[in-house]
XYZ file of C-alpha atoms in Angstrom:
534
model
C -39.962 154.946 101.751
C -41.183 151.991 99.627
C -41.057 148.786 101.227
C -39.605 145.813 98.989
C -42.575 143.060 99.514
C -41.450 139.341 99.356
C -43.917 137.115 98.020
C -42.459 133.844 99.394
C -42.236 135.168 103.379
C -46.050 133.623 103.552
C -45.274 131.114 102.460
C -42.071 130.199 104.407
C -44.315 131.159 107.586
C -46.895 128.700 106.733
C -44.230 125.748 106.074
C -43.106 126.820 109.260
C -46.264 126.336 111.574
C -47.194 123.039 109.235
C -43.368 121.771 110.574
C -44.489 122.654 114.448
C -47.650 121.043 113.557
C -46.838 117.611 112.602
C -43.553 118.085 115.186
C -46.473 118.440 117.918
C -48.267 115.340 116.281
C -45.751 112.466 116.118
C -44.869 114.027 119.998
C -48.209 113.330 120.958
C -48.490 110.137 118.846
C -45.260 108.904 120.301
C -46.405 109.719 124.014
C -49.635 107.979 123.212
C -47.964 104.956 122.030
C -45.750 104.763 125.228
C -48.767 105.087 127.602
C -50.776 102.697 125.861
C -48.168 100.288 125.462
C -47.467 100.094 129.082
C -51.062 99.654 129.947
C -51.166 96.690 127.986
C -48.146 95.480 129.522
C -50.016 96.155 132.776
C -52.900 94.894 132.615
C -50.962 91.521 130.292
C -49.188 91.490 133.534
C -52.357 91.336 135.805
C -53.768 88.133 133.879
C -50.229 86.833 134.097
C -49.858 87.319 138.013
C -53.286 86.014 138.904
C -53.237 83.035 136.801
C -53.182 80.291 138.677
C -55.923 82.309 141.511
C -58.492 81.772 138.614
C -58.599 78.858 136.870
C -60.852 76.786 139.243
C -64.401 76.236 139.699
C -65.904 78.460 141.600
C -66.333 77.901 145.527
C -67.629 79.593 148.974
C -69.937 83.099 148.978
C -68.634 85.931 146.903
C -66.928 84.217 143.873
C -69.939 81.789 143.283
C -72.296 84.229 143.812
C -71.415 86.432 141.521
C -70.618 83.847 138.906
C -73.569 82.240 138.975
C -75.366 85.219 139.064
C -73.833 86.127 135.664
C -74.999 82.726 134.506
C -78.209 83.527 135.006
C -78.163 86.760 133.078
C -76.717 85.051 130.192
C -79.598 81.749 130.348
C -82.587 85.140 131.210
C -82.959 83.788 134.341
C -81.841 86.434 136.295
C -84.981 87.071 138.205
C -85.873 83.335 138.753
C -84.922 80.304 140.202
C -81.160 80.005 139.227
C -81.194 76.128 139.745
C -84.620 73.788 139.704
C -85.351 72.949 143.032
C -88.904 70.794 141.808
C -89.080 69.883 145.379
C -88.963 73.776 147.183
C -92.620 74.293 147.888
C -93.435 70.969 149.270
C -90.590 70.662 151.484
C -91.062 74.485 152.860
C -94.664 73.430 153.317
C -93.397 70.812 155.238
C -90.521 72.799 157.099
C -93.217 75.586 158.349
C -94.918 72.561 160.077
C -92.171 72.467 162.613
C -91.203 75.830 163.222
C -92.954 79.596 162.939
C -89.606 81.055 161.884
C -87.821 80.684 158.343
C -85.076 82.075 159.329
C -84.373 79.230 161.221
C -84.004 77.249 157.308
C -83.802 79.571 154.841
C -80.217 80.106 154.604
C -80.152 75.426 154.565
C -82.285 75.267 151.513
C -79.588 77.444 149.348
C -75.503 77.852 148.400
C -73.490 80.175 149.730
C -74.615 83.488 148.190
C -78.585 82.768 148.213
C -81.431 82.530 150.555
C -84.604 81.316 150.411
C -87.335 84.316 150.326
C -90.789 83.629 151.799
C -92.111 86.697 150.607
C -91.758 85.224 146.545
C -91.078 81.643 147.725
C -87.834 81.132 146.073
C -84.154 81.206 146.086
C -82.508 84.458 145.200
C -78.952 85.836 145.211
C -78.060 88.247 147.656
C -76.103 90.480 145.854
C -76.849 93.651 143.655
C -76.118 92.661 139.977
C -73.176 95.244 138.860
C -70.973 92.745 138.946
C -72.334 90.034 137.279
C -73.635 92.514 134.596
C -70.051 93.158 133.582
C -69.195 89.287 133.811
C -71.872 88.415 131.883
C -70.039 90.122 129.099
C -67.310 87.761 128.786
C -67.543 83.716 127.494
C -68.578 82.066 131.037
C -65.179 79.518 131.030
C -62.952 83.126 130.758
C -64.738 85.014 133.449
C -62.285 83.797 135.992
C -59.418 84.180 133.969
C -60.395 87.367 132.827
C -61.634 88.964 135.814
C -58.483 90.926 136.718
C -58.265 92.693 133.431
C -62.043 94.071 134.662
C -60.556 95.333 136.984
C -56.741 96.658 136.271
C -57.911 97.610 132.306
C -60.232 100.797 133.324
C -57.495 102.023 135.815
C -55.297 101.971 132.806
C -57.727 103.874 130.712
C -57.682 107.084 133.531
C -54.649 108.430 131.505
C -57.244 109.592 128.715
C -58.575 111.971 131.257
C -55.619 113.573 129.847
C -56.224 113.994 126.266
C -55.824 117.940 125.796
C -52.608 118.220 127.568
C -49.099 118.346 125.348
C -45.703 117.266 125.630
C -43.975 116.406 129.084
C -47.233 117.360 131.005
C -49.080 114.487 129.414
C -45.915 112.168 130.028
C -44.963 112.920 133.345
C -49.247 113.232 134.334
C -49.688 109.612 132.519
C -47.290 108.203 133.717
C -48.090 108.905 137.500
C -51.976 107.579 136.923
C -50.641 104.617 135.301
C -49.005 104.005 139.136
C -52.452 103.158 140.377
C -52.930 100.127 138.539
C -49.308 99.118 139.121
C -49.731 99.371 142.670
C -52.936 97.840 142.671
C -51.360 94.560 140.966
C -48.291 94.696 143.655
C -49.145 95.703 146.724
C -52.030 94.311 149.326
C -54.747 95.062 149.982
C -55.353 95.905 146.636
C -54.280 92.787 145.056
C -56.382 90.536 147.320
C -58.945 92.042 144.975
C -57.654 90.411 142.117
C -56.971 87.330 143.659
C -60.643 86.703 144.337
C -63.431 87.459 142.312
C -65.824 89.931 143.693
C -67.484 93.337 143.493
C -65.341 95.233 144.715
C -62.168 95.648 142.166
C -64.362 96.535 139.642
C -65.434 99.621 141.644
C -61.315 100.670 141.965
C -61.890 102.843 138.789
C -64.944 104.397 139.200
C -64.207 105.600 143.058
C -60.996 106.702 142.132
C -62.481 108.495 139.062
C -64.859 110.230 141.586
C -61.735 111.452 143.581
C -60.301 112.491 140.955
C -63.304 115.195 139.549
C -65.065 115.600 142.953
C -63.106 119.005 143.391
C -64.044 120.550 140.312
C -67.052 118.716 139.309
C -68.929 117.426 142.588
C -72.186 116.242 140.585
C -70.251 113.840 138.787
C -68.296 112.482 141.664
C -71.665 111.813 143.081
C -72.738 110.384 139.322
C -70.254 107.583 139.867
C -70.403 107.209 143.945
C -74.296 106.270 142.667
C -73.266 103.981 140.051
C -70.767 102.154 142.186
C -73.513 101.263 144.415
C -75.143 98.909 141.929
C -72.025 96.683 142.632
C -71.668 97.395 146.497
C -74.805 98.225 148.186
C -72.748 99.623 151.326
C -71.434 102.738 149.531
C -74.612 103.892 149.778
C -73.491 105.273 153.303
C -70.948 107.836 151.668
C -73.342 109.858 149.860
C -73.819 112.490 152.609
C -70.566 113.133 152.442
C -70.094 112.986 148.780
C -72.593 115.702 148.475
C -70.866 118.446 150.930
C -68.921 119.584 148.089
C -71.908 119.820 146.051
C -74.404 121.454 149.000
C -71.836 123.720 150.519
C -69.899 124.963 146.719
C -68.847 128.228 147.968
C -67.250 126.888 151.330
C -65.280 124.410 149.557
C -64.003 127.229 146.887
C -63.669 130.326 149.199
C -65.020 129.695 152.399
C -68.426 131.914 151.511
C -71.362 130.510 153.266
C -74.500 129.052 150.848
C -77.715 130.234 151.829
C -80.904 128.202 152.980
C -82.759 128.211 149.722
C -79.859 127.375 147.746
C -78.923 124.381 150.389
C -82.529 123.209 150.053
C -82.589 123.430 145.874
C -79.121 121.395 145.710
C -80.101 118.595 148.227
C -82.891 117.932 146.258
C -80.877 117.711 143.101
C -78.337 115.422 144.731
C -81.324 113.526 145.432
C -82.403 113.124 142.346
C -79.147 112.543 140.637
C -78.446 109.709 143.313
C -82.049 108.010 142.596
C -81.270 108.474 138.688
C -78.072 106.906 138.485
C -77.606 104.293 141.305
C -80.443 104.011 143.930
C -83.271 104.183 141.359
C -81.814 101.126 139.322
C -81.133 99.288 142.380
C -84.582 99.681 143.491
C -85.842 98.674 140.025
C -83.464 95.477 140.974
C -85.148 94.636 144.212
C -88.569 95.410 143.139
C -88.550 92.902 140.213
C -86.769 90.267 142.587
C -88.570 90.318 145.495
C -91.851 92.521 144.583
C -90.287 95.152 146.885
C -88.088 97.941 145.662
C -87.361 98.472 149.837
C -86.637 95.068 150.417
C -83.161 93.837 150.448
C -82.036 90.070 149.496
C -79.488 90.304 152.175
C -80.246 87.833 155.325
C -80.875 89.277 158.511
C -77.254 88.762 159.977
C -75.811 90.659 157.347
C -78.141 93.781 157.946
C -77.718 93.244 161.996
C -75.707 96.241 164.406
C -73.516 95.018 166.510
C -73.550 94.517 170.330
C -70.655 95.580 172.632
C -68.624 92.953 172.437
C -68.799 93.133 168.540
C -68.215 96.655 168.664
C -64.891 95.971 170.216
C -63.875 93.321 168.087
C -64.651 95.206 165.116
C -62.474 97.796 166.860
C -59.276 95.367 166.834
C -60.247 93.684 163.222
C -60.584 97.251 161.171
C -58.107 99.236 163.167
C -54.938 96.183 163.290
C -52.542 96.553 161.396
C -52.236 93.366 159.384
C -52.831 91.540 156.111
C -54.775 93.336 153.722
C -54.766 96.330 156.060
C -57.289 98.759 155.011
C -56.746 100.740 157.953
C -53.050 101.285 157.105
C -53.606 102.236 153.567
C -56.165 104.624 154.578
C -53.493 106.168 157.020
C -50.613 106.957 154.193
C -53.124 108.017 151.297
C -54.391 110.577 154.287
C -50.549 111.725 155.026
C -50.624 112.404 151.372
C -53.632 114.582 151.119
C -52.526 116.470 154.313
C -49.051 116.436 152.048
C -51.133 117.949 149.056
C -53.515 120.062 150.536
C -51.360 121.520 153.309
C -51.526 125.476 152.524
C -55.118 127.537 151.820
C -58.370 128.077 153.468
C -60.092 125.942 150.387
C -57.558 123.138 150.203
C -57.798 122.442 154.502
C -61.161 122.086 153.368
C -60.463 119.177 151.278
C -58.335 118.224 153.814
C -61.071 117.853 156.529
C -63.183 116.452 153.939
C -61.099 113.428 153.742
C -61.148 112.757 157.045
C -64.573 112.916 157.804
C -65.309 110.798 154.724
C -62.728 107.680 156.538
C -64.528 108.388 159.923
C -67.934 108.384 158.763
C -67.099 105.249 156.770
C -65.679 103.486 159.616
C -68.502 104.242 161.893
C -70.752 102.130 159.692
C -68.533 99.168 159.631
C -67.670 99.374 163.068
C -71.380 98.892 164.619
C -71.815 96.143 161.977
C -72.528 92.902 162.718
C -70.689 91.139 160.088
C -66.996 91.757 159.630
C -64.952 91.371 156.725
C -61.598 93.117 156.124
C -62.573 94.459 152.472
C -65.825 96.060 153.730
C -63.799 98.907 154.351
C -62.144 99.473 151.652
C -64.025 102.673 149.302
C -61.904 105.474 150.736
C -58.883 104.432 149.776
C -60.002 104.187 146.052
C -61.615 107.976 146.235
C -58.742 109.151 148.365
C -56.671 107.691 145.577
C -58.265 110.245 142.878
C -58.196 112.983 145.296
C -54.696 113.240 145.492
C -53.951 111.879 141.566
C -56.288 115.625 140.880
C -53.468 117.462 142.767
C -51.602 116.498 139.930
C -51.175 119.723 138.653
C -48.253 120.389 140.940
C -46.518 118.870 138.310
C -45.989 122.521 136.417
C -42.416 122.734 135.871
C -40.475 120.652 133.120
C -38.120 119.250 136.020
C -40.413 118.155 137.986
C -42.594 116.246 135.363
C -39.278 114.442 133.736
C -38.570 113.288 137.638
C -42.198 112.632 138.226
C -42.013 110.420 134.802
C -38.781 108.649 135.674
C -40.083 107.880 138.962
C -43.584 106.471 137.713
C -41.834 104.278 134.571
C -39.115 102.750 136.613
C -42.064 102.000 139.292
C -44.319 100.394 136.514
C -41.476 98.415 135.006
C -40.186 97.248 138.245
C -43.932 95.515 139.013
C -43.897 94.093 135.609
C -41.010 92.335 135.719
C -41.153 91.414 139.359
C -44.675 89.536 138.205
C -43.988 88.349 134.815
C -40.510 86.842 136.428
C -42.029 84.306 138.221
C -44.167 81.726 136.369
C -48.271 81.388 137.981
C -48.884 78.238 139.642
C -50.270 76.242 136.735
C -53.714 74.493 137.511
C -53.373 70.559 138.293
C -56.360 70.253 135.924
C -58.981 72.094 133.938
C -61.931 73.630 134.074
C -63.897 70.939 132.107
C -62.065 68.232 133.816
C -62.753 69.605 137.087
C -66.870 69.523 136.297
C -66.042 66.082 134.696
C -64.899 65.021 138.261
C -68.490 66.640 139.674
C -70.372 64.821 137.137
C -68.406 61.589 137.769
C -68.882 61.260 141.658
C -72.600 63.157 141.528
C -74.197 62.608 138.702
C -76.714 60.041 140.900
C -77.155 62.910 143.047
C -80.753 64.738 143.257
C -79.280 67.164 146.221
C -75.980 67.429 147.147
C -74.861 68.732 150.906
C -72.175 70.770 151.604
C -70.813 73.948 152.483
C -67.913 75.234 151.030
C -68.490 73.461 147.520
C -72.632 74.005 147.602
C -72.567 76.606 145.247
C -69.942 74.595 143.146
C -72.310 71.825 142.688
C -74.696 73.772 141.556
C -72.580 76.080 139.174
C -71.075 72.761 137.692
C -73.555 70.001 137.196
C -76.155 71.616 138.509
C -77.802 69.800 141.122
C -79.242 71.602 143.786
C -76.745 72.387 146.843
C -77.595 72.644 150.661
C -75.604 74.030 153.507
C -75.412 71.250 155.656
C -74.257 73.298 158.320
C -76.239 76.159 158.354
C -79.792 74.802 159.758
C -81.300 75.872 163.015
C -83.251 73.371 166.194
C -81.759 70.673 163.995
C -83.943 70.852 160.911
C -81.138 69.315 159.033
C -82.131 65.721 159.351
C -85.653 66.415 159.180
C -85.041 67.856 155.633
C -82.892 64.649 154.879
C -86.204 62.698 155.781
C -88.732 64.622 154.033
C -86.515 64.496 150.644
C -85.786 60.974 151.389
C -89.354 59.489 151.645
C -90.312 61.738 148.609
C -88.398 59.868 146.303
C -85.065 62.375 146.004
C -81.315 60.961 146.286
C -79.092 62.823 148.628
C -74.985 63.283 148.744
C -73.233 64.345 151.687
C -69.701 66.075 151.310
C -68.444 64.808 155.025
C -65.598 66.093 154.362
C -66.207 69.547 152.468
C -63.712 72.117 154.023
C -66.676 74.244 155.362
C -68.280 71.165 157.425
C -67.492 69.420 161.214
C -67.212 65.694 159.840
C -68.453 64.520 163.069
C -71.422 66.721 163.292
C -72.701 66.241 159.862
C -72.530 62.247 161.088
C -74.570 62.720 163.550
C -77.070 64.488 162.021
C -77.291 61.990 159.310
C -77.302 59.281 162.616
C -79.961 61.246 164.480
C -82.244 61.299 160.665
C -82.304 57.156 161.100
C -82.119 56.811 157.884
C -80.117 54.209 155.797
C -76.769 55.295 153.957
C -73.673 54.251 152.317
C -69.859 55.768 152.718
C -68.353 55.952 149.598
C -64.699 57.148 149.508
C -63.546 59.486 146.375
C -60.406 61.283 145.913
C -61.767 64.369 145.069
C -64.284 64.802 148.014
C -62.866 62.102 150.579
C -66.131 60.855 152.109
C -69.377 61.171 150.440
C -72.396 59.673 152.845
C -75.534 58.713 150.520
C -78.713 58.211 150.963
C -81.228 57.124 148.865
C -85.168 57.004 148.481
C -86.459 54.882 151.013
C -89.488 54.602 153.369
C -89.432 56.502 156.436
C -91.262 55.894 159.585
């Protein structure tokens, strides 16, 4: 039997798939457009909500240091002295007269956020220059302003991790990553990293990145654990357990045991791709600042373990449950991964892996001398990605339209909760803030302080002293020295970082001759001026 052949059913099938095609196309365009839209509205929202935490001059440790820092990458001055100090060499001549230790003045000569180093004889900053790399990039009177877009705009961009998926499994899966940065602009402790400047927002995305591929692609989650560490030198702790998944592959996929040779081959390329992408640059760092890639700018307090006593205190600090609770978060994202990973040999695995990363990270912190809430803080970024990569339990069309409706009405609730309320505007601006600095210093050669040393010397750039920080009451002695060589001296009595009546009498116990001048930005400012001393 002869069969009748149509010449236009080709045809019609080819108009067909071109109709599916572009139907496909302006679906995807129009889910694009929806996911990008909101991250602008997030991250609009972020600049918005931390307004009025920015605009100010910066003051105390972390958000002059790494300010200033970026200042000095943008003048090439990165691996010298960030402010002239003509005097430095003299007076530390001078200061090793009266005592065999510089510890006991090294921290006096310099801002919060720098030391004095014997070793090169200069100041330095202490910190590892991620950071200020990435500030750098922006005009230096937007940094500030700017800063939580650093941060919130790369959690935003996770959602192109996504870029081969289709229709409501690219909606509902968007939508849920764009939850991070939501929550990160809402809820503490998060936010507390967007209120002040530091190094550790800007490692939200990358950690949570390495959460998020560590299960299927272990070398990269080790990749970015590496690169974080450029910005905080601690996280150099977790890469033991950050390369488990890597060493011990079969376990975590199907509980086979890895052999000896094959252990011994991997550690030495988790080596290698540790020293290639984090450690080796950070050595490069320390080598060109202090002619010592194994020597570390921090001081000696901040590199200390601590005794008993701190041990238990740290206990209480890390483990309460209060503001910016660490602890707490780390508790729920754990209840999650237990939620996530409940059933299978491999996922318990991932399971135990997540608690043995929190543990070892707390050990570290908790036999460390110095204590600040944030220090704690990495897990809850990676443990973050580790559950967002569960996200493929989002495989039925119900459960990815509820998953969506959830995550929108979630990201549109933070927006308008933050964009409802206006930011506490600034009483003045940046310029006329280092207009009142030049005004009331300007006949300042060195200018004592503590909580606004580093902002004398990011704004006018004099050089600052802490005031309060010298040891066997070297203070006045330094206040002699600089006075007899010619050099006039400002005291910020009443800086919020000082003991008015202790910086008096070490100014009473230097016998030398001053004058009290009263300003309104600085209350009391004691000054002495060149003068003969006997």
């Amino acid at each position: 039997m002869l069969t009748e052949h149509n010449p236009g059913a080709p045809a019609a099938s080819t108009s067909r798939g071109w109709q599916i095609s572009l139907k496909d196309s302006a679906l995807r365009i129009g889910i694009w457009t929806v996911l990008l839209a909101l991250s602008a509205a997030l991250v609009w929202t972020s600049l918005w909500r931390f307004k009025g935490d920015r605009e100010h001059l910066p003051a105390g440790c972390d958000e002059f240091g790494y300010l200033y820092q970026a200042d000095a990458i943008t003048r090439a001055r990165l691996f010298c002295d960030h402010t002239h100090r003509p005097f430095l060499k003299d007076l530390v001549a001078h200061l090793d007269t009266l005592t065999d230790d510089p510890d006991h003045y090294r921290w006096t000569l310099a801002p919060h956020a720098y030391t004095y180093d014997p070793g090169t004889e200069k100041i330095v900053n202490q910190y590892p220059p991620g950071a200020a790399l990435l500030l750098s990039c922006l005009p230096r009177d937007w940094r500030g302003v700017l800063y939580p877009a650093l941060v919130i705009g790369p959690l935003c961009l996770l959602p192109l991790l996504l870029w081969r998926r289709k229709g409501l499994d690219l909606l509902g899966s968007g939508l849920v990553m764009l939850c991070v940065p939501a929550l990160c602009i809402w809820l503490d402790p998060m936010n507390s990293q967007l209120r002040m400047l530091g190094s550790v927002g800007p490692t939200f995305a990358i950690l949570v990145l390495a959460g998020m591929v560590i299960r299927k692609s272990p070398h990269i989650a080790l990749v970015l654990l590496a690169t974080s560490c450029l910005f905080r030198v601690a996280n150099v702790w977790l890469m033991p357990i950050f390369a488990l998944p890597l060493l011990f592959k079969e376990y975590f996929e199907d509980g086979r045991r890895t052999g000896l040779r094959t252990l011994v081959v991997r550690g030495l390329g988790s080596l290698r791709t540790a020293f290639t992408w984090g450690l080796g640059w950070l050595l490069l760092y320390q080598w060109l600042l202090l002619g010592n890639p194994l020597k570390s700018p921090y001081g000696s307090a901040d590199k200390a373990l601590a005794n008993w006593d701190g041990f238990c205190t740290n206990l209480s600090f890390y483990l309460g449950f209060r503001n910016e609770c660490w602890f707490g978060t780390h508790l729920v994202l754990l209840g999650l991964v237990a939620l996530l990973f409940y059933a299978g040999r491999c996922r318990r695995t991932w399971l135990l892996w997540a608690l043995l990363l929190c543990l070892w990270n707390y050990a570290f912190f908790l036999v460390h001398e110095v204590r600040i809430q944030y220090y704690v803080y990495a897990p809850a970024a990676v443990l973050t990605g580790l559950v967002i990569s569960r996200i493929e339990f989002l495989n039925t069309r119900r459960r990815q339209l509820l998953a969506g409706a959830v995550s929108i009405a979630l990201i549109a609730l933070v927006i308008a909760l933050n964009l409802r309320k206006a930011p506490d505007v600034p009483t003045a601006t940046l310029r006329a803030r280092i207009d009142v600095f030049e005004r009331d210093l300007a006949q300042a050669d060195v200018v004592w302080a503590d909580h606004y040393s580093g902002t004398v010397e990011y704004s006018i750039g004099k050089a600052g002293m802490r005031i309060m920080w010298a040891q066997r009451d070297l203070s006045h002695q330094i206040m002699r020295w600089l006075a007899a060589k010619g050099y006039t001296q400002a005291i910020l009595q009443d800086d919020p970082g000082c003991n008015a009546e202790m910086v008096m009498d070490s100014v009473n116990t230097s016998g030398l001759t001053f004058r009290v001048e009263e300003t309104p930005m600085f209350g009391r400012i004691l000054w002495i001026e060149p003068q003969e001393v006997q």
